[in-house]
Amino acid sequence: MALKAVHVSDVPSLNLVPENPSLSLLNRFPNGLEMSNGGFKLPKFVVIGHRGNGMNVIQSSDRRMRAIKENSIMSFNAASSFPIDFIEFDVQVTRDDCPVIFHDDYIYSQENGNVSGKRIPELCLSEFLSYGLQREPGMEGKVLVRKTKDGKICNWEVEQDDTLCTLQEAFLKVEPSLGFNIELKFDDNIVYEQSYLIHVLQTILKVVMDYAKDRPVIFSTFQPDAAILVRKLQKTYPVFFLTNGGCEFYNDLRRNSLEEALKLCLENGLEGIVSEIKGIFRNPGAVSKIKEANLSLLTYGKLNNVPEAVYMQHLMGIDGVIVDFVQEITEAVADMMKPSKIGEEEGLSEGIGKVEGNSKPQFSQLELSFLYKLIPQLLLL
C-alpha cells in the first residue's frame, strides 16, 4: 500500500449510479427523501441502527452489547423489526475487489494460543469468509477474536452468531424498506494514493448501482479525500463527513473540529455531517451554523444510548442519531414524538421540564439556553 500524501485534484463524475432512482422509504419515510440543489433533507428525526442492531463490546457486562454479531445479516434484519429508518455499517474492499462488511482495520484469529491479524484489503473474499461461523454445515472457520483499544484479546463470542457477509448480500437479504448508511472504511494510519481511493470507491459504487434499486443510501466516511471523491464520482446519493468533533486529534486537520468539517462540506458539495455527540454537546453553537449552511446533522456515540441525551438532540434541531440500543431508543423516540399531555396554557410555572406520565419533558427557550450552556461543563466532569 503506497503511503504517499495526496491532494485531491479534479476527478470527473463517472455517473456510476442511475440518475433518478426512487428514494422512497415505503412505510418508514412516507414522504421520501429530498435530494436537490437546495440540499439534502431528512423528513423527520431518524434513528439509525449502529452496525445493525448494535455494536459488539465483547468485554461489556451489558448483554445487549453481545446479543447478535454486529455487521451481519442477522443483526441487520433484527434491527429492521423496530421502527428505525437506516442501519449503519462499515464497508471495505478485499484484495480481489469484493466489498465486504467489517468494522475493524484488522481481522484477528487465534490458533494454538497464537494470535495473528490481517488487514481486510490484504485478504481475498474466500479468506475473509473463512473467519468465524461458516455457511456450510459441519465446517469450522478460523476462531475469530478481537483486539480492544487497550490491546487485550477477547474471544468474539455473542449470544446469536452469524457469518461474515458482503455488501451485495446485504442488498439482497435485508428488508428492502430499510435504508443503508454505508460507512466507507479506511485505516486512519494510512495516507492513501488517490488512484487507490478511486478504485475502491468505484468498486463499492458498482455494487450500489447494481443492487440498491429503491433502497435509500447515505454514504459517510472519516476519510476526507474519500468523501470528496465519492461526491465527485456520483451525484445521486448524499455524502456525509464523519468527525469526532474535536474529541480526538489527527494529523489531518480537516478531521479535528466541527468547524473544519463544516468547511469541508461547503467547499466540496457534501450534504451533511455525522459527529460524535460529545463534540456537539461541547460545542452546541455549531448546530445552528451547520443548519444555517443547509446541511444535515447526525450523531453517534455512547450518549446516544441514553434517551434523555437523544431528546436533547431533537430539541437542538439535530436530524438523527446512530444508536446501539435500537429497541430502547426507538421506543423513546416514538414517545418523544407524541403530542404533549401537558396543555400549553399550563406553562412551566410548576418546575423545569415538567413531565406527566410518559409524556416528553417541556422546556422554555430560557431553560433550553441554560441547558445548552450547562451540558459542555457536565461533559468535562
PDB file of C-alpha atoms in Angstrom, residues 11-261:
ATOM      1  CA  VAL A  11     -11.970  13.963 -10.758  1.00  0.00           C
ATOM      2  CA  PRO A  12     -14.660  13.620 -13.418  1.00  0.00           C
ATOM      3  CA  SER A  13     -18.053  12.394 -12.322  1.00  0.00           C
ATOM      4  CA  LEU A  14     -18.378   8.841 -13.553  1.00  0.00           C
ATOM      5  CA  ASN A  15     -22.153   8.684 -13.166  1.00  0.00           C
ATOM      6  CA  LEU A  16     -21.943   5.110 -11.954  1.00  0.00           C
ATOM      7  CA  VAL A  17     -25.327   5.320 -10.263  1.00  0.00           C
ATOM      8  CA  PRO A  18     -28.591   5.760 -12.171  1.00  0.00           C
ATOM      9  CA  GLU A  19     -29.617   9.408 -12.265  1.00  0.00           C
ATOM     10  CA  ASN A  20     -33.130   9.098 -10.901  1.00  0.00           C
ATOM     11  CA  PRO A  21     -33.552   6.098  -8.614  1.00  0.00           C
ATOM     12  CA  SER A  22     -36.605   6.126  -6.422  1.00  0.00           C
ATOM     13  CA  LEU A  23     -35.652   7.122  -2.893  1.00  0.00           C
ATOM     14  CA  SER A  24     -38.967   6.429  -1.198  1.00  0.00           C
ATOM     15  CA  LEU A  25     -38.701   4.657   2.135  1.00  0.00           C
ATOM     16  CA  LEU A  26     -42.035   2.878   1.750  1.00  0.00           C
ATOM     17  CA  ASN A  27     -43.719   2.764   5.154  1.00  0.00           C
ATOM     18  CA  ARG A  28     -40.747   4.174   7.023  1.00  0.00           C
ATOM     19  CA  PHE A  29     -40.483   7.506   5.225  1.00  0.00           C
ATOM     20  CA  PRO A  30     -43.857   8.005   3.523  1.00  0.00           C
ATOM     21  CA  ASN A  31     -42.739  11.421   2.287  1.00  0.00           C
ATOM     22  CA  GLY A  32     -39.461  10.095   0.895  1.00  0.00           C
ATOM     23  CA  LEU A  33     -36.047  11.725   0.906  1.00  0.00           C
ATOM     24  CA  GLU A  34     -35.356  15.033  -0.770  1.00  0.00           C
ATOM     25  CA  MET A  35     -32.169  15.415  -2.791  1.00  0.00           C
ATOM     26  CA  SER A  36     -31.963  18.644  -4.744  1.00  0.00           C
ATOM     27  CA  ASN A  37     -29.802  21.660  -5.465  1.00  0.00           C
ATOM     28  CA  GLY A  38     -31.154  23.165  -2.264  1.00  0.00           C
ATOM     29  CA  GLY A  39     -29.559  20.403  -0.192  1.00  0.00           C
ATOM     30  CA  PHE A  40     -30.475  17.038   1.281  1.00  0.00           C
ATOM     31  CA  LYS A  41     -33.413  16.808   3.659  1.00  0.00           C
ATOM     32  CA  LEU A  42     -34.482  14.093   6.062  1.00  0.00           C
ATOM     33  CA  PRO A  43     -38.259  14.309   6.505  1.00  0.00           C
ATOM     34  CA  LYS A  44     -38.163  13.543  10.232  1.00  0.00           C
ATOM     35  CA  PHE A  45     -35.913  12.809  13.194  1.00  0.00           C
ATOM     36  CA  VAL A  46     -34.289   9.495  12.253  1.00  0.00           C
ATOM     37  CA  VAL A  47     -32.942   6.591  14.275  1.00  0.00           C
ATOM     38  CA  ILE A  48     -30.116   4.561  12.711  1.00  0.00           C
ATOM     39  CA  GLY A  49     -29.009   1.167  13.990  1.00  0.00           C
ATOM     40  CA  HIS A  50     -25.251   1.098  14.642  1.00  0.00           C
ATOM     41  CA  ARG A  51     -23.688  -1.843  12.762  1.00  0.00           C
ATOM     42  CA  GLY A  52     -27.214  -3.186  12.542  1.00  0.00           C
ATOM     43  CA  ASN A  53     -28.874  -3.926  15.866  1.00  0.00           C
ATOM     44  CA  GLY A  54     -25.895  -2.504  17.787  1.00  0.00           C
ATOM     45  CA  MET A  55     -22.131  -2.842  18.007  1.00  0.00           C
ATOM     46  CA  ASN A  56     -20.444  -5.675  19.922  1.00  0.00           C
ATOM     47  CA  VAL A  57     -18.444  -4.828  23.039  1.00  0.00           C
ATOM     48  CA  ILE A  58     -17.272  -8.305  23.950  1.00  0.00           C
ATOM     49  CA  GLN A  59     -15.883  -7.366  27.352  1.00  0.00           C
ATOM     50  CA  SER A  60     -19.046  -5.488  28.399  1.00  0.00           C
ATOM     51  CA  SER A  61     -21.207  -6.759  31.234  1.00  0.00           C
ATOM     52  CA  ASP A  62     -24.260  -5.484  29.329  1.00  0.00           C
ATOM     53  CA  ARG A  63     -25.715  -8.440  27.427  1.00  0.00           C
ATOM     54  CA  ARG A  64     -27.172  -6.104  24.802  1.00  0.00           C
ATOM     55  CA  MET A  65     -23.635  -5.417  23.593  1.00  0.00           C
ATOM     56  CA  ARG A  66     -23.129  -9.138  22.965  1.00  0.00           C
ATOM     57  CA  ALA A  67     -26.592 -10.147  21.761  1.00  0.00           C
ATOM     58  CA  ILE A  68     -26.113 -10.502  17.975  1.00  0.00           C
ATOM     59  CA  LYS A  69     -22.979 -10.472  15.814  1.00  0.00           C
ATOM     60  CA  GLU A  70     -22.525  -6.908  14.602  1.00  0.00           C
ATOM     61  CA  ASN A  71     -22.373  -6.062  10.882  1.00  0.00           C
ATOM     62  CA  SER A  72     -24.189  -9.271   9.969  1.00  0.00           C
ATOM     63  CA  ILE A  73     -27.347 -10.061   8.001  1.00  0.00           C
ATOM     64  CA  MET A  74     -28.909 -11.378  11.215  1.00  0.00           C
ATOM     65  CA  SER A  75     -28.188  -8.106  13.018  1.00  0.00           C
ATOM     66  CA  PHE A  76     -29.490  -6.005  10.128  1.00  0.00           C
ATOM     67  CA  ASN A  77     -32.779  -7.875   9.913  1.00  0.00           C
ATOM     68  CA  ALA A  78     -33.171  -7.890  13.700  1.00  0.00           C
ATOM     69  CA  ALA A  79     -32.899  -4.095  13.615  1.00  0.00           C
ATOM     70  CA  SER A  80     -35.465  -3.906  10.811  1.00  0.00           C
ATOM     71  CA  SER A  81     -38.146  -5.292  13.135  1.00  0.00           C
ATOM     72  CA  PHE A  82     -38.088  -1.972  15.002  1.00  0.00           C
ATOM     73  CA  PRO A  83     -39.200   1.398  13.579  1.00  0.00           C
ATOM     74  CA  ILE A  84     -35.731   2.559  12.530  1.00  0.00           C
ATOM     75  CA  ASP A  85     -35.019   4.342   9.275  1.00  0.00           C
ATOM     76  CA  PHE A  86     -31.483   3.216   8.428  1.00  0.00           C
ATOM     77  CA  ILE A  87     -28.837   0.805   9.544  1.00  0.00           C
ATOM     78  CA  GLU A  88     -25.210   1.919   9.579  1.00  0.00           C
ATOM     79  CA  PHE A  89     -22.421  -0.469   8.614  1.00  0.00           C
ATOM     80  CA  ASP A  90     -18.789  -0.431   7.515  1.00  0.00           C
ATOM     81  CA  VAL A  91     -17.615  -1.420   4.037  1.00  0.00           C
ATOM     82  CA  GLN A  92     -14.087  -2.339   2.979  1.00  0.00           C
ATOM     83  CA  VAL A  93     -12.850  -3.930  -0.255  1.00  0.00           C
ATOM     84  CA  THR A  94     -10.912  -7.180  -0.401  1.00  0.00           C
ATOM     85  CA  ARG A  95      -7.810  -7.830  -2.477  1.00  0.00           C
ATOM     86  CA  ASP A  96      -9.944  -9.375  -5.213  1.00  0.00           C
ATOM     87  CA  ASP A  97     -12.290  -6.377  -5.349  1.00  0.00           C
ATOM     88  CA  CYS A  98     -15.278  -7.541  -3.327  1.00  0.00           C
ATOM     89  CA  PRO A  99     -16.910  -5.000  -0.974  1.00  0.00           C
ATOM     90  CA  VAL A 100     -17.397  -6.699   2.407  1.00  0.00           C
ATOM     91  CA  ILE A 101     -18.900  -5.546   5.681  1.00  0.00           C
ATOM     92  CA  PHE A 102     -16.482  -5.376   8.594  1.00  0.00           C
ATOM     93  CA  HIS A 103     -15.593  -2.611  11.038  1.00  0.00           C
ATOM     94  CA  ASP A 104     -12.058  -3.181  12.297  1.00  0.00           C
ATOM     95  CA  ASP A 105      -8.921  -2.431  10.290  1.00  0.00           C
ATOM     96  CA  TYR A 106      -7.552  -5.886  11.170  1.00  0.00           C
ATOM     97  CA  ILE A 107      -9.309  -9.228  11.466  1.00  0.00           C
ATOM     98  CA  TYR A 108      -7.759 -11.495  14.120  1.00  0.00           C
ATOM     99  CA  SER A 109      -7.738 -15.223  14.652  1.00  0.00           C
ATOM    100  CA  GLN A 110      -6.235 -17.436  17.344  1.00  0.00           C
ATOM    101  CA  GLU A 111      -4.707 -20.871  16.795  1.00  0.00           C
ATOM    102  CA  ASN A 112      -2.745 -22.876  19.366  1.00  0.00           C
ATOM    103  CA  GLY A 113      -2.589 -19.819  21.573  1.00  0.00           C
ATOM    104  CA  ASN A 114      -1.074 -17.664  18.826  1.00  0.00           C
ATOM    105  CA  VAL A 115      -2.963 -14.576  17.635  1.00  0.00           C
ATOM    106  CA  SER A 116      -2.499 -13.341  14.080  1.00  0.00           C
ATOM    107  CA  GLY A 117      -4.141 -10.455  12.275  1.00  0.00           C
ATOM    108  CA  LYS A 118      -4.506  -9.277   8.703  1.00  0.00           C
ATOM    109  CA  ARG A 119      -5.914  -6.135   7.129  1.00  0.00           C
ATOM    110  CA  ILE A 120      -9.118  -6.680   5.133  1.00  0.00           C
ATOM    111  CA  PRO A 121      -7.636  -5.352   1.841  1.00  0.00           C
ATOM    112  CA  GLU A 122      -4.895  -7.990   2.154  1.00  0.00           C
ATOM    113  CA  LEU A 123      -7.418 -10.838   2.014  1.00  0.00           C
ATOM    114  CA  CYS A 124      -9.294 -12.304  -0.917  1.00  0.00           C
ATOM    115  CA  LEU A 125     -13.007 -12.904  -0.398  1.00  0.00           C
ATOM    116  CA  SER A 126     -12.671 -16.607   0.373  1.00  0.00           C
ATOM    117  CA  GLU A 127     -10.054 -15.870   3.043  1.00  0.00           C
ATOM    118  CA  PHE A 128     -12.278 -13.206   4.612  1.00  0.00           C
ATOM    119  CA  LEU A 129     -15.255 -15.563   4.753  1.00  0.00           C
ATOM    120  CA  SER A 130     -13.130 -18.303   6.342  1.00  0.00           C
ATOM    121  CA  TYR A 131     -13.191 -16.475   9.693  1.00  0.00           C
ATOM    122  CA  GLY A 132     -15.829 -17.246  12.280  1.00  0.00           C
ATOM    123  CA  LEU A 133     -19.106 -19.096  11.766  1.00  0.00           C
ATOM    124  CA  GLN A 134     -19.260 -20.901   8.431  1.00  0.00           C
ATOM    125  CA  ARG A 135     -22.150 -21.216   5.995  1.00  0.00           C
ATOM    126  CA  GLU A 136     -21.690 -24.915   5.245  1.00  0.00           C
ATOM    127  CA  PRO A 137     -22.970 -27.274   7.960  1.00  0.00           C
ATOM    128  CA  GLY A 138     -20.133 -29.035   9.750  1.00  0.00           C
ATOM    129  CA  MET A 139     -17.476 -26.619   8.522  1.00  0.00           C
ATOM    130  CA  GLU A 140     -15.338 -24.878  11.119  1.00  0.00           C
ATOM    131  CA  GLY A 141     -13.878 -21.468  10.433  1.00  0.00           C
ATOM    132  CA  LYS A 142     -10.898 -19.729  11.918  1.00  0.00           C
ATOM    133  CA  VAL A 143     -11.505 -18.783  15.544  1.00  0.00           C
ATOM    134  CA  LEU A 144     -12.467 -15.124  15.457  1.00  0.00           C
ATOM    135  CA  VAL A 145     -11.042 -12.934  18.226  1.00  0.00           C
ATOM    136  CA  ARG A 146     -10.991  -9.188  18.701  1.00  0.00           C
ATOM    137  CA  LYS A 147      -8.364  -6.773  19.946  1.00  0.00           C
ATOM    138  CA  THR A 148      -9.633  -3.985  22.207  1.00  0.00           C
ATOM    139  CA  LYS A 149      -8.258  -0.443  22.175  1.00  0.00           C
ATOM    140  CA  ASP A 150      -6.025  -1.293  25.130  1.00  0.00           C
ATOM    141  CA  GLY A 151      -4.576  -4.297  23.260  1.00  0.00           C
ATOM    142  CA  LYS A 152      -6.476  -7.020  25.097  1.00  0.00           C
ATOM    143  CA  ILE A 153      -7.509 -10.069  23.048  1.00  0.00           C
ATOM    144  CA  CYS A 154     -11.081 -11.311  23.585  1.00  0.00           C
ATOM    145  CA  ASN A 155     -12.912 -14.257  22.085  1.00  0.00           C
ATOM    146  CA  TRP A 156     -15.578 -12.823  19.814  1.00  0.00           C
ATOM    147  CA  GLU A 157     -18.481 -14.663  21.423  1.00  0.00           C
ATOM    148  CA  VAL A 158     -22.066 -13.473  21.091  1.00  0.00           C
ATOM    149  CA  GLU A 159     -25.437 -14.963  22.006  1.00  0.00           C
ATOM    150  CA  GLN A 160     -26.550 -15.158  18.364  1.00  0.00           C
ATOM    151  CA  ASP A 161     -23.724 -15.674  15.904  1.00  0.00           C
ATOM    152  CA  ASP A 162     -23.784 -15.188  12.152  1.00  0.00           C
ATOM    153  CA  THR A 163     -21.399 -15.441   9.226  1.00  0.00           C
ATOM    154  CA  LEU A 164     -19.421 -12.552   7.780  1.00  0.00           C
ATOM    155  CA  CYS A 165     -21.080 -11.025   4.730  1.00  0.00           C
ATOM    156  CA  THR A 166     -20.641  -8.935   1.604  1.00  0.00           C
ATOM    157  CA  LEU A 167     -22.296  -5.657   0.585  1.00  0.00           C
ATOM    158  CA  GLN A 168     -24.108  -7.437  -2.228  1.00  0.00           C
ATOM    159  CA  GLU A 169     -25.635  -9.906   0.247  1.00  0.00           C
ATOM    160  CA  ALA A 170     -26.857  -7.041   2.413  1.00  0.00           C
ATOM    161  CA  PHE A 171     -28.737  -5.533  -0.523  1.00  0.00           C
ATOM    162  CA  LEU A 172     -30.245  -8.915  -1.416  1.00  0.00           C
ATOM    163  CA  LYS A 173     -31.086 -10.274   2.041  1.00  0.00           C
ATOM    164  CA  VAL A 174     -32.023  -7.279   4.218  1.00  0.00           C
ATOM    165  CA  GLU A 175     -35.553  -5.917   4.473  1.00  0.00           C
ATOM    166  CA  PRO A 176     -35.803  -3.695   1.337  1.00  0.00           C
ATOM    167  CA  SER A 177     -37.537  -0.749   3.014  1.00  0.00           C
ATOM    168  CA  LEU A 178     -34.589  -0.246   5.365  1.00  0.00           C
ATOM    169  CA  GLY A 179     -32.145   2.486   4.363  1.00  0.00           C
ATOM    170  CA  PHE A 180     -28.382   1.874   4.307  1.00  0.00           C
ATOM    171  CA  ASN A 181     -25.885   4.304   5.825  1.00  0.00           C
ATOM    172  CA  ILE A 182     -22.727   2.919   4.221  1.00  0.00           C
ATOM    173  CA  GLU A 183     -19.564   3.977   6.017  1.00  0.00           C
ATOM    174  CA  LEU A 184     -16.624   3.882   3.629  1.00  0.00           C
ATOM    175  CA  LYS A 185     -13.980   2.444   5.928  1.00  0.00           C
ATOM    176  CA  PHE A 186     -10.284   3.306   5.647  1.00  0.00           C
ATOM    177  CA  ASP A 187      -7.331   2.898   8.006  1.00  0.00           C
ATOM    178  CA  ASP A 188      -6.582   6.072   9.981  1.00  0.00           C
ATOM    179  CA  ASN A 189      -2.877   5.253   9.911  1.00  0.00           C
ATOM    180  CA  ILE A 190      -2.505   5.148   6.133  1.00  0.00           C
ATOM    181  CA  VAL A 191      -2.258   8.068   3.718  1.00  0.00           C
ATOM    182  CA  TYR A 192      -3.810   6.707   0.551  1.00  0.00           C
ATOM    183  CA  GLU A 193      -2.940   7.432  -3.050  1.00  0.00           C
ATOM    184  CA  GLN A 194      -5.802   8.994  -4.932  1.00  0.00           C
ATOM    185  CA  SER A 195      -5.789   6.218  -7.545  1.00  0.00           C
ATOM    186  CA  TYR A 196      -6.337   3.606  -4.823  1.00  0.00           C
ATOM    187  CA  LEU A 197      -9.222   5.551  -3.277  1.00  0.00           C
ATOM    188  CA  ILE A 198     -10.883   5.953  -6.662  1.00  0.00           C
ATOM    189  CA  HIS A 199     -10.571   2.242  -7.390  1.00  0.00           C
ATOM    190  CA  VAL A 200     -12.081   1.240  -4.033  1.00  0.00           C
ATOM    191  CA  LEU A 201     -14.928   3.718  -4.331  1.00  0.00           C
ATOM    192  CA  GLN A 202     -15.738   2.673  -7.892  1.00  0.00           C
ATOM    193  CA  THR A 203     -15.864  -0.945  -6.758  1.00  0.00           C
ATOM    194  CA  ILE A 204     -18.343  -0.101  -3.997  1.00  0.00           C
ATOM    195  CA  LEU A 205     -20.431   2.155  -6.228  1.00  0.00           C
ATOM    196  CA  LYS A 206     -20.751  -0.597  -8.814  1.00  0.00           C
ATOM    197  CA  VAL A 207     -22.451  -2.841  -6.233  1.00  0.00           C
ATOM    198  CA  VAL A 208     -24.717   0.009  -5.140  1.00  0.00           C
ATOM    199  CA  MET A 209     -25.666   0.679  -8.768  1.00  0.00           C
ATOM    200  CA  ASP A 210     -26.475  -2.970  -9.420  1.00  0.00           C
ATOM    201  CA  TYR A 211     -28.400  -3.772  -6.246  1.00  0.00           C
ATOM    202  CA  ALA A 212     -29.708  -0.669  -4.440  1.00  0.00           C
ATOM    203  CA  LYS A 213     -32.908  -0.373  -6.508  1.00  0.00           C
ATOM    204  CA  ASP A 214     -35.355   1.687  -4.402  1.00  0.00           C
ATOM    205  CA  ARG A 215     -33.374   1.389  -1.171  1.00  0.00           C
ATOM    206  CA  PRO A 216     -32.252   4.757   0.254  1.00  0.00           C
ATOM    207  CA  VAL A 217     -28.485   5.054   0.641  1.00  0.00           C
ATOM    208  CA  ILE A 218     -26.310   7.553   2.501  1.00  0.00           C
ATOM    209  CA  PHE A 219     -22.525   7.416   2.220  1.00  0.00           C
ATOM    210  CA  SER A 220     -20.331   8.520   5.121  1.00  0.00           C
ATOM    211  CA  THR A 221     -16.623   8.389   5.880  1.00  0.00           C
ATOM    212  CA  PHE A 222     -13.963   9.740   8.228  1.00  0.00           C
ATOM    213  CA  GLN A 223     -11.535   9.895   5.286  1.00  0.00           C
ATOM    214  CA  PRO A 224     -11.760  13.462   3.903  1.00  0.00           C
ATOM    215  CA  ASP A 225     -10.368  12.656   0.449  1.00  0.00           C
ATOM    216  CA  ALA A 226     -12.713   9.674   0.104  1.00  0.00           C
ATOM    217  CA  ALA A 227     -15.670  11.916   0.986  1.00  0.00           C
ATOM    218  CA  ILE A 228     -14.666  14.404  -1.698  1.00  0.00           C
ATOM    219  CA  LEU A 229     -14.090  11.696  -4.276  1.00  0.00           C
ATOM    220  CA  VAL A 230     -17.331   9.780  -3.721  1.00  0.00           C
ATOM    221  CA  ARG A 231     -19.212  13.048  -4.185  1.00  0.00           C
ATOM    222  CA  LYS A 232     -17.348  13.620  -7.494  1.00  0.00           C
ATOM    223  CA  LEU A 233     -17.869  10.042  -8.650  1.00  0.00           C
ATOM    224  CA  GLN A 234     -21.654  10.175  -8.241  1.00  0.00           C
ATOM    225  CA  LYS A 235     -24.327  12.822  -7.711  1.00  0.00           C
ATOM    226  CA  THR A 236     -27.285  10.669  -6.707  1.00  0.00           C
ATOM    227  CA  TYR A 237     -26.744   9.652  -3.112  1.00  0.00           C
ATOM    228  CA  PRO A 238     -25.879  12.065  -0.285  1.00  0.00           C
ATOM    229  CA  VAL A 239     -22.398  12.060   1.222  1.00  0.00           C
ATOM    230  CA  PHE A 240     -21.820  12.857   4.900  1.00  0.00           C
ATOM    231  CA  PHE A 241     -18.475  13.597   6.516  1.00  0.00           C
ATOM    232  CA  LEU A 242     -17.790  11.735   9.763  1.00  0.00           C
ATOM    233  CA  THR A 243     -15.949  13.573  12.509  1.00  0.00           C
ATOM    234  CA  ASN A 244     -15.055  13.179  16.165  1.00  0.00           C
ATOM    235  CA  GLY A 245     -15.872  16.864  16.501  1.00  0.00           C
ATOM    236  CA  GLY A 246     -12.620  17.623  18.289  1.00  0.00           C
ATOM    237  CA  CYS A 247     -12.834  14.731  20.772  1.00  0.00           C
ATOM    238  CA  GLU A 248      -9.723  13.174  19.216  1.00  0.00           C
ATOM    239  CA  PHE A 249      -6.979  14.715  17.093  1.00  0.00           C
ATOM    240  CA  TYR A 250      -5.305  13.595  13.873  1.00  0.00           C
ATOM    241  CA  ASN A 251      -2.515  14.728  11.591  1.00  0.00           C
ATOM    242  CA  ASP A 252      -5.120  15.691   9.009  1.00  0.00           C
ATOM    243  CA  LEU A 253      -6.503  18.979  10.349  1.00  0.00           C
ATOM    244  CA  ARG A 254      -9.751  18.513   8.436  1.00  0.00           C
ATOM    245  CA  ARG A 255     -10.700  15.836  10.967  1.00  0.00           C
ATOM    246  CA  ASN A 256     -10.138  17.838  14.129  1.00  0.00           C
ATOM    247  CA  SER A 257     -13.191  20.053  14.618  1.00  0.00           C
ATOM    248  CA  LEU A 258     -16.776  20.687  13.628  1.00  0.00           C
ATOM    249  CA  GLU A 259     -15.647  23.938  12.024  1.00  0.00           C
ATOM    250  CA  GLU A 260     -13.266  22.050   9.732  1.00  0.00           C
ATOM    251  CA  ALA A 261     -15.978  19.500   8.948  1.00  0.00           C
TER     252      ALA A 261
END
